[in-house]
Amino acid sequence: MKFNYKELGLVSLQWNSTFEGILLCKQKTESRRKKGFVFSEHWCRLKGNILILCRNSDRKCSEIEGLIFLERFTVSPTNEAEAPYAFKLEFDSGDSPIVLVARSGPEAEMWCQHLRDAQLCPTLERIAVIREELKNLTGSDPLETAVSTSPESKQATADDEVMGSTDVRGLELSLSCENLTSEFVASGEVPNVHIIVSVCTPPESGWKRVGTTEVVENCNNPKYLKTIYLRSDMITDKTRVQFSLMDLRDLKSSMGFHLGVVVTMAELLATNPCIELPVCDPNNGKALPCRSSSLSSGPRLFIRSRKHRPGDGRKAPIDSGLAVLNAVCDNLLSKRYSFQHTLGERMHVVEFMGESKLCFDFPIEYLKLIVQREHLLCDSLSRAGSSNPLVESLRKERLISMKQNLDQYEACLRHLVDCSGIRFKPSGDRYNTRLDFVPTNLHVNQIALTDWDGQIVSSHTVVSVGVFSVASRLYKAGGLFRQAADTIIGSVPYPPTRLSVCTLGSQSPVASAACLLENTLAGQSNALLYRGTSSMAMLRADLMGLVQRLSARDQAEPLAERIQRSFSSMQRILADPLLKCLNNSTNGVDSYFNTLLGLLTQLSKLDREEQSQRSSPQRAQLTAGNTQIAPVQGRAQLLVSIEKVGTRLIQCLDKAWDEAAEFLWTNIFTELMTLLGSDQAPREPVGGGSTTNASASSFLITEAERVACSNSTLSVDNPLQAVSVIFDAFSYRHHACLCQALTALLTALSVAVPSWNRTRWEQMTVCGLLAQFEGLISCFGNELGMIEDWAWSVGRLGSIRIILRPSTELSKDSGSRSDGGFSPKAKLTALNECELTVPWSAWTGAPTEIQARGRVRLHVHPVAFLVGINEQQSIAEKIDKAALQQSVNSQGLESIEAYFERYTKHYGAPPQSVSNQDVCDLIASIRHLIAPPTRSKPVELLELASEVTQAFGGLRFTSCKSAKDRTAMSVTLEQIRWLQKSEGMHTNDFLPALKCLRSTGLRLENAMKNAGVRKYAFNRLQLLSFPKLYRPPVGTYSPGVIS
């Protein structure tokens, strides 16, 4: 426990102490002259359960010598030879006893009595006993806040139904009431009623809650939009269903009372599509009377039910129902609603939310490749060298730093592989270093329209995910864009007009090398190193074990093809224009390879001849006596020759590649050392002391300490070490953020591909995969660094190619359109290329030419738009610090215009949006919102960008810091807008439906997963700065929830 002793000493002079006086305190002395115990005199003040010992015996002393917290202790007199009026304090915690001495016997007794009465624990224990006794007598605790007056109303905070989405056989109930009045409500007031539904199936005697509706405020005749779904495994013909009507008097605390109850049989609900039942008194079971002369009858409950019927599995494709979501998601949840259509009918809606199966699987694959490549690079660097002392010093620093970075990658990989149970990263684990590569709170959110039988007709999907960032590394040096800008040679304005990764990254040697930007020397050299070390590792593995592999028959031909592919890749690398000065060293390589290929061809021919002889028994008997030994001897001689040539080939390749790798490492180090200042001449031998620019060296050391501030054990003491630390910190952050973004992208793509028709396949192949990312992060505090990480990773997705191929797990000739058991698999085949499997039924919808190739490569076209909506964004706008948001949106506008131009070039005008507007008009509106003067929180921009994305059939992503609170407001708003604009929901139901979805929908389940409570993490003052459509309903938020 921490105290401010100076202030406490001054305050203790002014408070009304319980008891004061002089006490002697027994203390141990370590003096050389005298070892033992001494008694020091202090003025002591007792206030409550705190005893203060002043430094001397002066009554007005304000300097504190010590403080004793008086809880869970006993005080008793003790016999001290040197002090007759002593007493001892003994603590239950096991702390050393404290001996105090009074000046007289009566004074010692008074001190003991006051000290006994000081502790609060006995009083608190007695209060707890009394509360428990009162609770047993009355059924409620009088000290609990926001308590309902009936036990049933306490269930309002219990778990709502979380329906298993795989159950398509059930009963859906739509509820409404009439003539609701209560004797507990004051005259003229209208009740705020919601209904809790419970079931009881014999032989069970207790009621089990299965669902609740939303609260309809100030209404005598409420119609509920939230429907109750009774699963088939919950009900039988003998099941009783209870409807408890709860009137909430205080929406913030959910305090209310039991208005009435209705009990009926499940069989009656299943056989009658509409039932009208009287509301009964919960105490005596009698129907509630009519309490108003203007009403014709008492309170009534109307129940409309409809049965869900499963579709024909032989005819229903995977993209028409729940199979896609079940294949892509774990823990898939759903809830159902009934909204009013513009034509007057009811439209039945189902909401889905699930965790991505790729959440941990893809980061594991990503880390495996990174660890493998880093091992190869580390091995290559250890064999390289330089005659330049400065370059050699940087090489050694890089080698040390690379090994430390590699240890961090391996630790993350081990943790993810060892994880068991729920493979999901809640928002509270953002600072967990071992989960840096896992996206935060990644969920698939889908709203779907169903027909009368409960089958999905149309749907809209949004992927919600926490901002792509590395919170465990902190933001003292900003995010990736800030760090890249800080390592640019020369002064550049930040943020630039457009926040482009290629433009800003190519100016920074650190960013260009870490991201393999091939338009720069450092990036191109590092890319060649990555590809070359990988190809050399494959060639070395094939050539070192030739004899063992060729000992089996019929292995020569496939091995020759494999070696030829690897060698061709190596040839292309060594023939790169950057390495043209090294071409003379590869002459011997080509000759040895051609010789090896000829020997393997001879061996393959010999194996085929032996196979043909064994397949013809008569011919084998005629030639057995003459030619039995010759082929064996010929094969043995060939294997010896192959081994010799293979050894010479690998030696020549090693020599050629080591020379090339040393040249490439020198290029990278030369570019990195430009950060040391203009006084350096790294290409010439440098002798004597370092000639680094003093100001540049100081800046680099400071920057390295900032980027590595999360590592308290790291000490940076020279500029070369600083360069290495900055490079590895940037590289780690880049890979972690990009891995998170790729995981979210592949999840959304897995859900979208099964719904593509032939036209959509062609569009994605020609124009690229449009992925629109929406950010709700503010330009203030740590969230500024999060924006820089998020925007960088989204921009880097533009260099990623995704290869789609059909899953081989299912039979291709079965003729079935059902892909039960399919699970998407994704892996990283190169640092800029991913591979994703799609269900066979979805693959058959692709054009014939794509199916014939067996795979298709898609380019990602990312678009990012950012609008901060909370109070921190208001502060940023007040102090004119929202320029980063403008830069992100300007780059997003350019990206979406580029996609529009590419689409119109090949296909003409795109289809109209869900609001029946031309896409070109929507883009013009976006341009108008982004153009100066800067507008405050232009959330209309997000709506327009979403409509453009839907018109192009793109993927939609929404992010905030935790993807829990602000994201929930955005996702629900977009879902209701889609229902209104695309599916014809009545305008009058827009706000009630939005409130219903936020107060009873699955986004509250998401808050429960992450924070342990069904509340959004907002406070009333914060919500005043939110745009109106982004504010949650009263009673659904709390300031004490973890954000």
PDB file of C-alpha atoms in Angstrom, residues 542-774:
ATOM      1  CA  ASP A 542      17.594 -32.511 -52.863  1.00  0.00           C
ATOM      2  CA  LEU A 543      21.247 -32.766 -53.938  1.00  0.00           C
ATOM      3  CA  MET A 544      22.670 -33.879 -50.588  1.00  0.00           C
ATOM      4  CA  GLY A 545      20.473 -36.985 -50.427  1.00  0.00           C
ATOM      5  CA  LEU A 546      20.464 -38.078 -54.074  1.00  0.00           C
ATOM      6  CA  VAL A 547      21.811 -41.625 -53.621  1.00  0.00           C
ATOM      7  CA  GLN A 548      19.439 -42.431 -50.747  1.00  0.00           C
ATOM      8  CA  ARG A 549      16.412 -41.210 -52.715  1.00  0.00           C
ATOM      9  CA  LEU A 550      17.470 -42.935 -55.938  1.00  0.00           C
ATOM     10  CA  SER A 551      18.026 -46.272 -54.202  1.00  0.00           C
ATOM     11  CA  ALA A 552      14.320 -46.896 -54.781  1.00  0.00           C
ATOM     12  CA  ARG A 553      13.236 -47.595 -58.342  1.00  0.00           C
ATOM     13  CA  ASP A 554      11.307 -45.068 -60.469  1.00  0.00           C
ATOM     14  CA  GLN A 555      12.426 -42.049 -58.403  1.00  0.00           C
ATOM     15  CA  ALA A 556      14.797 -40.526 -60.939  1.00  0.00           C
ATOM     16  CA  GLU A 557      12.192 -38.822 -63.130  1.00  0.00           C
ATOM     17  CA  PRO A 558      10.163 -37.025 -60.378  1.00  0.00           C
ATOM     18  CA  LEU A 559      13.391 -36.044 -58.609  1.00  0.00           C
ATOM     19  CA  ALA A 560      14.796 -34.604 -61.843  1.00  0.00           C
ATOM     20  CA  GLU A 561      11.640 -32.513 -62.321  1.00  0.00           C
ATOM     21  CA  ARG A 562      11.836 -31.245 -58.754  1.00  0.00           C
ATOM     22  CA  ILE A 563      15.542 -30.322 -59.053  1.00  0.00           C
ATOM     23  CA  GLN A 564      14.884 -28.648 -62.400  1.00  0.00           C
ATOM     24  CA  ARG A 565      12.161 -26.438 -60.903  1.00  0.00           C
ATOM     25  CA  SER A 566      14.383 -25.396 -57.990  1.00  0.00           C
ATOM     26  CA  PHE A 567      17.382 -24.828 -60.234  1.00  0.00           C
ATOM     27  CA  SER A 568      15.328 -22.750 -62.666  1.00  0.00           C
ATOM     28  CA  SER A 569      14.214 -20.553 -59.763  1.00  0.00           C
ATOM     29  CA  MET A 570      17.825 -20.205 -58.651  1.00  0.00           C
ATOM     30  CA  GLN A 571      18.913 -19.379 -62.190  1.00  0.00           C
ATOM     31  CA  ARG A 572      16.355 -16.569 -62.395  1.00  0.00           C
ATOM     32  CA  ILE A 573      17.618 -15.141 -59.101  1.00  0.00           C
ATOM     33  CA  LEU A 574      21.284 -15.250 -60.120  1.00  0.00           C
ATOM     34  CA  ALA A 575      20.392 -13.751 -63.512  1.00  0.00           C
ATOM     35  CA  ASP A 576      18.664 -10.765 -61.908  1.00  0.00           C
ATOM     36  CA  PRO A 577      19.936  -7.416 -63.270  1.00  0.00           C
ATOM     37  CA  LEU A 578      21.029  -6.478 -59.764  1.00  0.00           C
ATOM     38  CA  LEU A 579      23.462  -9.428 -59.798  1.00  0.00           C
ATOM     39  CA  LYS A 580      24.683  -9.035 -63.391  1.00  0.00           C
ATOM     40  CA  CYS A 581      28.240  -8.369 -62.188  1.00  0.00           C
ATOM     41  CA  LEU A 582      28.317 -11.931 -60.781  1.00  0.00           C
ATOM     42  CA  ASN A 583      27.253 -13.830 -63.903  1.00  0.00           C
ATOM     43  CA  ASN A 584      30.747 -15.183 -64.611  1.00  0.00           C
ATOM     44  CA  SER A 585      30.637 -17.271 -61.448  1.00  0.00           C
ATOM     45  CA  THR A 586      27.671 -19.337 -62.705  1.00  0.00           C
ATOM     46  CA  ASN A 587      29.267 -20.801 -65.840  1.00  0.00           C
ATOM     47  CA  GLY A 588      30.383 -24.041 -64.144  1.00  0.00           C
ATOM     48  CA  VAL A 589      26.994 -24.383 -62.454  1.00  0.00           C
ATOM     49  CA  ASP A 590      25.125 -24.731 -65.738  1.00  0.00           C
ATOM     50  CA  SER A 591      27.461 -27.422 -67.088  1.00  0.00           C
ATOM     51  CA  TYR A 592      27.270 -29.520 -63.918  1.00  0.00           C
ATOM     52  CA  PHE A 593      23.509 -29.212 -63.857  1.00  0.00           C
ATOM     53  CA  ASN A 594      23.170 -30.350 -67.492  1.00  0.00           C
ATOM     54  CA  THR A 595      25.429 -33.334 -66.739  1.00  0.00           C
ATOM     55  CA  LEU A 596      23.362 -34.254 -63.676  1.00  0.00           C
ATOM     56  CA  LEU A 597      20.130 -33.960 -65.644  1.00  0.00           C
ATOM     57  CA  GLY A 598      21.534 -36.302 -68.332  1.00  0.00           C
ATOM     58  CA  LEU A 599      22.565 -38.910 -65.747  1.00  0.00           C
ATOM     59  CA  LEU A 600      19.131 -38.786 -64.112  1.00  0.00           C
ATOM     60  CA  THR A 601      17.528 -39.260 -67.535  1.00  0.00           C
ATOM     61  CA  GLN A 602      19.719 -42.340 -68.169  1.00  0.00           C
ATOM     62  CA  LEU A 603      18.787 -43.747 -64.770  1.00  0.00           C
ATOM     63  CA  SER A 604      15.106 -43.199 -65.449  1.00  0.00           C
ATOM     64  CA  LYS A 605      15.435 -44.949 -68.826  1.00  0.00           C
ATOM     65  CA  LEU A 606      17.219 -47.872 -67.168  1.00  0.00           C
ATOM     66  CA  ASP A 607      14.460 -48.191 -64.557  1.00  0.00           C
ATOM     67  CA  ARG A 608      11.796 -48.262 -67.277  1.00  0.00           C
ATOM     68  CA  GLU A 609      13.652 -51.016 -69.165  1.00  0.00           C
ATOM     69  CA  GLU A 610      13.892 -53.151 -66.033  1.00  0.00           C
ATOM     70  CA  GLN A 611      10.195 -52.560 -65.374  1.00  0.00           C
ATOM     71  CA  SER A 612       9.290 -53.697 -68.899  1.00  0.00           C
ATOM     72  CA  GLN A 613      11.409 -56.843 -68.525  1.00  0.00           C
ATOM     73  CA  ARG A 614       9.720 -57.727 -65.250  1.00  0.00           C
ATOM     74  CA  SER A 615       6.319 -57.218 -66.853  1.00  0.00           C
ATOM     75  CA  SER A 616       7.196 -59.792 -69.648  1.00  0.00           C
ATOM     76  CA  PRO A 617       8.030 -63.182 -67.957  1.00  0.00           C
ATOM     77  CA  GLN A 618       8.964 -65.115 -71.181  1.00  0.00           C
ATOM     78  CA  ARG A 619      11.415 -62.448 -72.312  1.00  0.00           C
ATOM     79  CA  ALA A 620      12.881 -62.276 -68.860  1.00  0.00           C
ATOM     80  CA  GLN A 621      13.581 -66.059 -68.839  1.00  0.00           C
ATOM     81  CA  LEU A 622      15.411 -65.935 -72.245  1.00  0.00           C
ATOM     82  CA  THR A 623      17.700 -63.113 -71.192  1.00  0.00           C
ATOM     83  CA  ALA A 624      18.141 -64.043 -67.542  1.00  0.00           C
ATOM     84  CA  GLY A 625      21.396 -65.915 -68.034  1.00  0.00           C
ATOM     85  CA  ASN A 626      23.172 -63.202 -70.033  1.00  0.00           C
ATOM     86  CA  THR A 627      21.959 -59.843 -68.751  1.00  0.00           C
ATOM     87  CA  GLN A 628      21.115 -60.348 -65.123  1.00  0.00           C
ATOM     88  CA  ILE A 629      24.276 -58.694 -63.768  1.00  0.00           C
ATOM     89  CA  ALA A 630      24.803 -55.953 -66.369  1.00  0.00           C
ATOM     90  CA  PRO A 631      21.865 -53.684 -65.423  1.00  0.00           C
ATOM     91  CA  VAL A 632      22.791 -53.885 -61.755  1.00  0.00           C
ATOM     92  CA  GLN A 633      26.372 -52.888 -62.495  1.00  0.00           C
ATOM     93  CA  GLY A 634      25.166 -50.080 -64.811  1.00  0.00           C
ATOM     94  CA  ARG A 635      22.805 -48.703 -62.125  1.00  0.00           C
ATOM     95  CA  ALA A 636      25.524 -48.723 -59.472  1.00  0.00           C
ATOM     96  CA  GLN A 637      27.924 -46.860 -61.745  1.00  0.00           C
ATOM     97  CA  LEU A 638      25.253 -44.306 -62.568  1.00  0.00           C
ATOM     98  CA  LEU A 639      24.562 -43.694 -58.881  1.00  0.00           C
ATOM     99  CA  VAL A 640      28.272 -43.117 -58.215  1.00  0.00           C
ATOM    100  CA  SER A 641      28.464 -40.652 -61.097  1.00  0.00           C
ATOM    101  CA  ILE A 642      25.289 -38.892 -59.950  1.00  0.00           C
ATOM    102  CA  GLU A 643      26.656 -38.505 -56.429  1.00  0.00           C
ATOM    103  CA  LYS A 644      29.932 -37.011 -57.683  1.00  0.00           C
ATOM    104  CA  VAL A 645      28.240 -34.572 -60.061  1.00  0.00           C
ATOM    105  CA  GLY A 646      25.661 -33.617 -57.433  1.00  0.00           C
ATOM    106  CA  THR A 647      28.413 -32.853 -54.903  1.00  0.00           C
ATOM    107  CA  ARG A 648      30.285 -30.672 -57.398  1.00  0.00           C
ATOM    108  CA  LEU A 649      27.065 -28.911 -58.381  1.00  0.00           C
ATOM    109  CA  ILE A 650      26.177 -28.019 -54.811  1.00  0.00           C
ATOM    110  CA  GLN A 651      29.711 -26.785 -54.187  1.00  0.00           C
ATOM    111  CA  CYS A 652      29.542 -24.509 -57.217  1.00  0.00           C
ATOM    112  CA  LEU A 653      26.081 -23.300 -56.249  1.00  0.00           C
ATOM    113  CA  ASP A 654      27.192 -22.564 -52.691  1.00  0.00           C
ATOM    114  CA  LYS A 655      30.129 -20.559 -53.976  1.00  0.00           C
ATOM    115  CA  ALA A 656      28.005 -18.605 -56.457  1.00  0.00           C
ATOM    116  CA  TRP A 657      25.238 -17.933 -53.946  1.00  0.00           C
ATOM    117  CA  ASP A 658      27.586 -16.946 -51.114  1.00  0.00           C
ATOM    118  CA  GLU A 659      29.139 -14.359 -53.404  1.00  0.00           C
ATOM    119  CA  ALA A 660      25.697 -13.100 -54.427  1.00  0.00           C
ATOM    120  CA  ALA A 661      24.420 -13.060 -50.835  1.00  0.00           C
ATOM    121  CA  GLU A 662      27.446 -11.081 -49.639  1.00  0.00           C
ATOM    122  CA  PHE A 663      26.805  -8.541 -52.386  1.00  0.00           C
ATOM    123  CA  LEU A 664      23.117  -8.270 -51.447  1.00  0.00           C
ATOM    124  CA  TRP A 665      23.847  -7.921 -47.710  1.00  0.00           C
ATOM    125  CA  THR A 666      26.314  -5.153 -48.502  1.00  0.00           C
ATOM    126  CA  ASN A 667      23.607  -3.337 -50.484  1.00  0.00           C
ATOM    127  CA  ILE A 668      21.201  -3.566 -47.553  1.00  0.00           C
ATOM    128  CA  PHE A 669      23.775  -2.412 -44.997  1.00  0.00           C
ATOM    129  CA  THR A 670      24.847   0.430 -47.262  1.00  0.00           C
ATOM    130  CA  GLU A 671      21.265   1.690 -47.426  1.00  0.00           C
ATOM    131  CA  LEU A 672      20.718   1.295 -43.689  1.00  0.00           C
ATOM    132  CA  MET A 673      23.919   3.153 -42.880  1.00  0.00           C
ATOM    133  CA  THR A 674      22.648   6.227 -44.685  1.00  0.00           C
ATOM    134  CA  LEU A 675      20.718   6.772 -41.446  1.00  0.00           C
ATOM    135  CA  LEU A 676      24.018   7.360 -39.656  1.00  0.00           C
ATOM    136  CA  GLY A 677      24.477  10.708 -41.332  1.00  0.00           C
ATOM    137  CA  SER A 678      25.873  12.298 -44.467  1.00  0.00           C
ATOM    138  CA  ASP A 679      29.470  12.071 -43.229  1.00  0.00           C
ATOM    139  CA  GLN A 680      29.562   8.293 -43.814  1.00  0.00           C
ATOM    140  CA  ALA A 681      31.152   6.710 -46.858  1.00  0.00           C
ATOM    141  CA  PRO A 682      30.345   3.037 -46.241  1.00  0.00           C
ATOM    142  CA  ARG A 683      31.488   1.834 -49.663  1.00  0.00           C
ATOM    143  CA  GLU A 684      35.085   2.864 -48.926  1.00  0.00           C
ATOM    144  CA  PRO A 685      37.213   1.296 -46.173  1.00  0.00           C
ATOM    145  CA  VAL A 686      36.953   3.336 -43.024  1.00  0.00           C
ATOM    146  CA  GLY A 687      39.831   3.315 -40.557  1.00  0.00           C
ATOM    147  CA  GLY A 688      40.315   4.831 -37.164  1.00  0.00           C
ATOM    148  CA  GLY A 689      37.356   6.064 -35.193  1.00  0.00           C
ATOM    149  CA  SER A 690      33.759   6.406 -36.269  1.00  0.00           C
ATOM    150  CA  THR A 691      32.892   9.418 -38.332  1.00  0.00           C
ATOM    151  CA  THR A 692      29.151   9.215 -37.785  1.00  0.00           C
ATOM    152  CA  ASN A 693      27.237  12.415 -37.664  1.00  0.00           C
ATOM    153  CA  ALA A 694      26.759  13.213 -33.962  1.00  0.00           C
ATOM    154  CA  SER A 695      23.203  14.503 -34.252  1.00  0.00           C
ATOM    155  CA  ALA A 696      22.131  11.551 -36.426  1.00  0.00           C
ATOM    156  CA  SER A 697      23.679   9.090 -33.980  1.00  0.00           C
ATOM    157  CA  SER A 698      21.937  10.726 -31.036  1.00  0.00           C
ATOM    158  CA  PHE A 699      18.614  10.659 -32.884  1.00  0.00           C
ATOM    159  CA  LEU A 700      19.028   6.983 -33.810  1.00  0.00           C
ATOM    160  CA  ILE A 701      19.785   5.938 -30.234  1.00  0.00           C
ATOM    161  CA  THR A 702      16.777   7.915 -28.969  1.00  0.00           C
ATOM    162  CA  GLU A 703      14.537   6.416 -31.665  1.00  0.00           C
ATOM    163  CA  ALA A 704      15.766   2.895 -30.857  1.00  0.00           C
ATOM    164  CA  GLU A 705      14.951   3.396 -27.179  1.00  0.00           C
ATOM    165  CA  ARG A 706      11.463   4.590 -28.130  1.00  0.00           C
ATOM    166  CA  VAL A 707      10.640   1.703 -30.483  1.00  0.00           C
ATOM    167  CA  ALA A 708      11.991  -0.798 -27.943  1.00  0.00           C
ATOM    168  CA  CYS A 709      10.472   0.860 -24.865  1.00  0.00           C
ATOM    169  CA  SER A 710       8.496  -2.298 -24.041  1.00  0.00           C
ATOM    170  CA  ASN A 711      11.792  -4.202 -23.570  1.00  0.00           C
ATOM    171  CA  SER A 712      13.158  -2.875 -20.274  1.00  0.00           C
ATOM    172  CA  THR A 713      16.263  -5.078 -20.457  1.00  0.00           C
ATOM    173  CA  LEU A 714      17.499  -3.644 -23.767  1.00  0.00           C
ATOM    174  CA  SER A 715      20.201  -1.004 -23.591  1.00  0.00           C
ATOM    175  CA  VAL A 716      21.210   0.847 -26.775  1.00  0.00           C
ATOM    176  CA  ASP A 717      24.650   2.446 -26.559  1.00  0.00           C
ATOM    177  CA  ASN A 718      25.858   2.898 -30.165  1.00  0.00           C
ATOM    178  CA  PRO A 719      24.272   3.998 -33.465  1.00  0.00           C
ATOM    179  CA  LEU A 720      24.955   0.705 -35.270  1.00  0.00           C
ATOM    180  CA  GLN A 721      23.074  -1.203 -32.604  1.00  0.00           C
ATOM    181  CA  ALA A 722      20.335   1.437 -32.817  1.00  0.00           C
ATOM    182  CA  VAL A 723      19.948   0.859 -36.564  1.00  0.00           C
ATOM    183  CA  SER A 724      19.612  -2.886 -36.008  1.00  0.00           C
ATOM    184  CA  VAL A 725      17.095  -2.453 -33.172  1.00  0.00           C
ATOM    185  CA  ILE A 726      14.973  -0.052 -35.243  1.00  0.00           C
ATOM    186  CA  PHE A 727      14.986  -2.414 -38.230  1.00  0.00           C
ATOM    187  CA  ASP A 728      13.954  -5.487 -36.233  1.00  0.00           C
ATOM    188  CA  ALA A 729      11.301  -3.590 -34.248  1.00  0.00           C
ATOM    189  CA  PHE A 730       9.807  -2.291 -37.489  1.00  0.00           C
ATOM    190  CA  SER A 731       9.977  -5.726 -39.138  1.00  0.00           C
ATOM    191  CA  TYR A 732       8.276  -7.440 -36.170  1.00  0.00           C
ATOM    192  CA  ARG A 733       5.521  -4.846 -36.012  1.00  0.00           C
ATOM    193  CA  HIS A 734       5.006  -5.016 -39.779  1.00  0.00           C
ATOM    194  CA  HIS A 735       4.687  -8.814 -39.847  1.00  0.00           C
ATOM    195  CA  ALA A 736       2.352  -8.906 -36.822  1.00  0.00           C
ATOM    196  CA  CYS A 737      -0.020  -6.251 -38.215  1.00  0.00           C
ATOM    197  CA  LEU A 738       0.008  -7.761 -41.720  1.00  0.00           C
ATOM    198  CA  CYS A 739      -0.718 -11.235 -40.322  1.00  0.00           C
ATOM    199  CA  GLN A 740      -3.751  -9.884 -38.453  1.00  0.00           C
ATOM    200  CA  ALA A 741      -5.042  -8.145 -41.589  1.00  0.00           C
ATOM    201  CA  LEU A 742      -4.511 -11.250 -43.737  1.00  0.00           C
ATOM    202  CA  THR A 743      -6.354 -13.449 -41.246  1.00  0.00           C
ATOM    203  CA  ALA A 744      -9.379 -11.150 -41.326  1.00  0.00           C
ATOM    204  CA  LEU A 745      -9.231 -10.904 -45.137  1.00  0.00           C
ATOM    205  CA  LEU A 746      -9.095 -14.688 -45.651  1.00  0.00           C
ATOM    206  CA  THR A 747     -11.986 -15.148 -43.209  1.00  0.00           C
ATOM    207  CA  ALA A 748     -14.207 -12.736 -45.139  1.00  0.00           C
ATOM    208  CA  LEU A 749     -13.160 -14.287 -48.447  1.00  0.00           C
ATOM    209  CA  SER A 750     -14.042 -17.789 -47.203  1.00  0.00           C
ATOM    210  CA  VAL A 751     -17.575 -16.590 -46.448  1.00  0.00           C
ATOM    211  CA  ALA A 752     -17.977 -14.646 -49.708  1.00  0.00           C
ATOM    212  CA  VAL A 753     -16.649 -17.091 -52.335  1.00  0.00           C
ATOM    213  CA  PRO A 754     -19.528 -19.640 -52.112  1.00  0.00           C
ATOM    214  CA  SER A 755     -22.017 -16.909 -53.110  1.00  0.00           C
ATOM    215  CA  TRP A 756     -20.098 -15.826 -56.242  1.00  0.00           C
ATOM    216  CA  ASN A 757     -21.686 -16.441 -59.615  1.00  0.00           C
ATOM    217  CA  ARG A 758     -19.828 -16.664 -62.924  1.00  0.00           C
ATOM    218  CA  THR A 759     -19.877 -12.880 -63.422  1.00  0.00           C
ATOM    219  CA  ARG A 760     -18.463 -12.220 -59.968  1.00  0.00           C
ATOM    220  CA  TRP A 761     -15.679 -14.764 -60.533  1.00  0.00           C
ATOM    221  CA  GLU A 762     -14.673 -13.002 -63.738  1.00  0.00           C
ATOM    222  CA  GLN A 763     -14.810  -9.583 -62.081  1.00  0.00           C
ATOM    223  CA  MET A 764     -12.576 -10.654 -59.183  1.00  0.00           C
ATOM    224  CA  THR A 765     -10.092 -12.260 -61.557  1.00  0.00           C
ATOM    225  CA  VAL A 766      -9.830  -9.211 -63.832  1.00  0.00           C
ATOM    226  CA  CYS A 767     -10.349  -6.263 -61.471  1.00  0.00           C
ATOM    227  CA  GLY A 768      -9.108  -7.740 -58.215  1.00  0.00           C
ATOM    228  CA  LEU A 769     -10.680  -8.414 -54.837  1.00  0.00           C
ATOM    229  CA  LEU A 770     -12.140  -5.204 -53.382  1.00  0.00           C
ATOM    230  CA  ALA A 771     -11.744  -5.101 -49.594  1.00  0.00           C
ATOM    231  CA  GLN A 772     -13.070  -2.012 -47.826  1.00  0.00           C
ATOM    232  CA  PHE A 773     -11.873  -1.369 -44.271  1.00  0.00           C
ATOM    233  CA  GLU A 774     -13.768   1.003 -42.008  1.00  0.00           C
TER     234      GLU A 774
END
